[in-house]
Short mmCIF file of C-alpha atoms in Angstrom, two decimals:
data_model
loop_
_atom_site.label_atom_id
_atom_site.label_comp_id
_atom_site.label_asym_id
_atom_site.label_seq_id
_atom_site.Cartn_x
_atom_site.Cartn_y
_atom_site.Cartn_z
CA MET A 208 -10.03 61.85 -148.58
CA SER A 209 -6.74 60.20 -149.46
CA ASN A 210 -5.15 59.74 -152.86
CA THR A 211 -3.10 57.16 -154.70
CA THR A 212 0.64 57.57 -154.37
CA ASN A 213 1.83 57.87 -157.97
CA LEU A 214 -0.98 59.49 -159.93
CA VAL A 215 -2.61 61.26 -156.96
CA LEU A 216 -6.03 59.90 -157.88
CA PRO A 217 -8.72 60.23 -155.20
CA TYR A 218 -9.95 57.14 -153.41
CA LEU A 219 -13.64 56.62 -152.85
CA ALA A 220 -14.53 57.03 -149.19
CA VAL A 221 -16.65 54.47 -147.39
CA GLY A 222 -20.25 55.64 -147.50
CA GLN A 223 -19.37 58.55 -149.78
CA ALA A 224 -22.34 60.25 -151.41
CA GLN A 225 -22.23 60.94 -155.14
CA LYS A 226 -19.44 58.46 -155.84
CA HIS A 227 -19.85 59.11 -159.54
CA VAL A 228 -18.36 62.61 -159.10
CA THR A 229 -15.09 61.21 -157.72
CA VAL A 230 -14.97 58.38 -160.26
CA ASN A 231 -15.62 60.75 -163.17
CA GLU A 232 -12.93 63.17 -161.94
CA THR A 233 -10.47 60.28 -161.80
CA LEU A 234 -11.41 59.10 -165.30
CA ARG A 235 -10.90 62.63 -166.65
CA LYS A 236 -7.44 62.85 -165.09
CA LEU A 237 -6.49 59.43 -166.47
CA ASP A 238 -7.74 60.54 -169.89
CA ALA A 239 -5.34 63.48 -169.77
CA ILE A 240 -2.19 61.68 -168.61
CA ILE A 241 -2.22 58.06 -169.80
CA GLN A 242 -0.40 57.81 -173.15
CA LEU A 243 0.24 61.54 -172.78
CA SER A 244 0.16 63.40 -176.08
CA VAL A 245 0.28 67.20 -175.85
CA VAL A 246 -0.55 69.80 -178.46
CA SER A 247 2.57 71.86 -177.73
CA ALA A 248 5.26 72.53 -175.15
CA THR A 249 6.10 75.99 -176.51
CA THR A 250 2.72 77.68 -176.96
CA ALA A 251 2.76 80.52 -174.45
CA ALA A 252 -0.60 82.18 -175.17
CA GLU A 253 -3.68 80.42 -173.83
CA PRO A 254 -5.77 79.38 -176.87
CA SER A 255 -9.09 81.19 -177.20
CA SER A 256 -10.92 78.18 -178.68
CA PRO A 257 -9.20 75.00 -177.48
CA THR A 258 -10.45 71.54 -178.40
CA ASP A 259 -12.04 69.57 -175.57
CA GLY A 260 -9.39 67.20 -174.22
CA ALA A 261 -6.43 69.32 -175.38
CA VAL A 262 -3.35 69.16 -173.16
CA TYR A 263 -0.43 71.62 -173.25
CA ILE A 264 2.87 71.73 -171.38
CA LEU A 265 2.87 75.27 -170.03
CA PRO A 266 6.19 77.06 -170.59
CA ALA A 267 7.66 79.90 -168.57
CA GLY A 268 6.27 83.20 -169.80
CA LYS A 269 2.81 81.75 -170.49
CA SER A 270 -0.16 84.11 -170.51
CA GLY A 271 -3.91 83.98 -170.34
CA ALA A 272 -6.74 84.20 -167.84
CA HIS A 273 -6.15 80.66 -166.58
CA TRP A 274 -2.65 79.72 -167.69
CA SER A 275 -0.99 82.65 -165.95
CA ALA A 276 -2.07 81.19 -162.59
CA PHE A 277 -0.73 77.70 -163.38
CA ALA A 278 2.80 76.55 -162.51
CA ASN A 279 5.51 76.59 -165.16
CA TRP A 280 5.91 73.19 -166.85
CA SER A 281 2.60 71.92 -165.47
CA LEU A 282 -0.02 70.53 -167.83
CA GLY A 283 -2.92 72.68 -168.92
CA TYR A 284 -5.83 70.31 -169.64
CA TYR A 285 -8.96 71.70 -171.29
CA ARG A 286 -12.06 69.72 -170.51
CA ASP A 287 -15.76 70.41 -170.20
CA GLY A 288 -15.23 74.09 -171.05
CA ALA A 289 -12.61 74.79 -168.38
CA TRP A 290 -8.84 74.66 -167.93
CA VAL A 291 -7.47 72.35 -165.24
CA GLN A 292 -3.87 72.25 -164.04
CA VAL A 293 -2.26 68.82 -163.73
CA SER A 294 1.08 68.62 -161.94
CA PRO A 295 3.43 66.17 -163.67
CA ARG A 296 5.42 63.61 -161.72
CA GLU A 297 9.05 62.70 -162.25
CA GLY A 298 9.44 60.19 -165.07
CA TRP A 299 6.30 61.07 -167.02
CA LEU A 300 6.74 60.98 -170.78
CA ALA A 301 4.84 63.14 -173.26
CA PHE A 302 4.72 63.11 -177.03
CA VAL A 303 4.67 66.72 -178.29
CA ARG A 304 2.63 66.74 -181.49
CA ASP A 305 3.73 70.09 -182.97
CA THR A 306 7.44 69.12 -182.88
CA GLY A 307 7.30 65.31 -182.95
CA GLN A 308 9.45 65.17 -179.81
CA LEU A 309 9.22 62.84 -176.85
CA LEU A 310 9.87 64.71 -173.59
CA ALA A 311 10.56 63.33 -170.11
CA TYR A 312 9.71 65.25 -166.95
CA ILE A 313 12.63 65.20 -164.52
CA GLY A 314 11.32 67.69 -161.99
#
């Protein structure tokens, strides 16, 4: 299956079974990254009770069962009871709520 160039969203394949799975996955990713607002860019310890839909920029030195396996400066997105890593692309902007800063990802 191929993906879109900029947001790396999966295309539906011709004759694909269970198209709703691919569409829902794409909608979840869009929900995390469009008008990106993150909880924090400095929180290093994986929260024990995150809010569904919470997104964090994961700093170097992060810890936790899931975060420790994710790349530094990637996005940790909590949805449907699980953490998902989203790799940012150059030029993405994020509003960081705990500091009121606007950050740009430059790679």
